[in-house]
């Protein structure tokens, strides 16, 4: 859900965990190899949070579907 006053176009697609994990950044800096460790840890946390949110969303949609089906069956009886 978007915040009040925040505009998003119809083509806006939320980030997926694999997009965060697959993101590449420039190296840590002069005479250093690899990524900045703080940046890498942050990206791991963001990806983990996104994965958890997607799992919860999937579970809630499944539960809503089960409730709707049960309600339909009850209404037809």
Coordinates of C-alpha atoms in Angstrom, one line a residue:
X1 CA 0.0 0.0 0.0
X2 CA 1.3 3.4 -0.9
X3 CA 1.5 6.3 1.5
X4 CA -1.0 9.2 1.1
X5 CA 0.2 11.7 -1.4
X6 CA 2.8 9.3 -2.9
X7 CA 2.3 8.7 -6.6
X8 CA 3.2 5.5 -8.3
X9 CA 2.5 4.8 -11.9
X10 CA 0.6 1.7 -13.0
X11 CA 3.9 0.3 -14.3
X12 CA 5.6 0.5 -10.9
X13 CA 6.8 -3.0 -9.9
X14 CA 7.9 -3.6 -6.3
X15 CA 11.4 -4.9 -5.7
X16 CA 11.8 -8.7 -5.4
X17 CA 14.4 -10.3 -3.2
X18 CA 16.4 -11.7 -6.2
X19 CA 16.7 -8.1 -7.6
X20 CA 18.3 -6.9 -4.4
X21 CA 20.6 -9.9 -4.2
X22 CA 21.6 -9.6 -7.8
X23 CA 22.5 -5.9 -7.5
X24 CA 26.1 -5.1 -8.3
X25 CA 28.0 -2.1 -6.9
X26 CA 31.5 -0.7 -7.5
X27 CA 34.4 -1.8 -5.4
X28 CA 35.0 -0.6 -1.9
X29 CA 37.6 2.0 -2.9
X30 CA 41.2 2.7 -3.7
X31 CA 43.5 -0.1 -2.6
X32 CA 40.6 -2.1 -1.2
X33 CA 39.1 -5.2 -2.8
X34 CA 35.5 -6.2 -2.9
X35 CA 32.4 -4.4 -1.6
X36 CA 32.1 -2.2 1.4
X37 CA 31.2 -4.7 4.1
X38 CA 28.5 -2.5 5.6
X39 CA 26.8 -2.1 2.3
X40 CA 26.9 -5.8 1.6
X41 CA 25.3 -6.6 5.1
X42 CA 22.7 -3.9 4.5
X43 CA 21.7 -5.5 1.1
X44 CA 21.5 -8.9 2.7
X45 CA 19.2 -7.5 5.4
X46 CA 17.0 -5.8 2.8
X47 CA 16.8 -9.0 0.7
X48 CA 15.9 -11.1 3.8
X49 CA 13.2 -8.5 4.8
X50 CA 11.7 -8.6 1.3
X51 CA 11.7 -12.4 1.2
X52 CA 9.9 -12.5 4.6
X53 CA 7.3 -9.9 3.4
X54 CA 6.7 -11.8 0.2
X55 CA 6.2 -15.0 2.2
X56 CA 3.7 -13.3 4.5
X57 CA 1.9 -11.8 1.5
X58 CA 1.7 -15.2 -0.1
X59 CA 0.4 -16.9 3.0
X60 CA -2.2 -14.2 3.6
X61 CA -3.5 -14.5 0.0
X62 CA -3.7 -18.3 0.4
X63 CA -5.7 -17.9 3.7
X64 CA -8.0 -15.3 2.1
X65 CA -8.6 -17.7 -0.8
X66 CA -9.5 -20.5 1.7
X67 CA -11.8 -18.2 3.6
X68 CA -13.6 -17.1 0.4
X69 CA -14.0 -20.7 -0.7
X70 CA -15.4 -21.7 2.7
X71 CA -17.8 -18.8 2.6
X72 CA -19.0 -19.7 -0.9
X73 CA -19.6 -23.3 0.2
X74 CA -21.5 -22.1 3.3
X75 CA -23.7 -19.7 1.3
X76 CA -24.7 -22.4 -1.2
X77 CA -25.8 -24.8 1.5

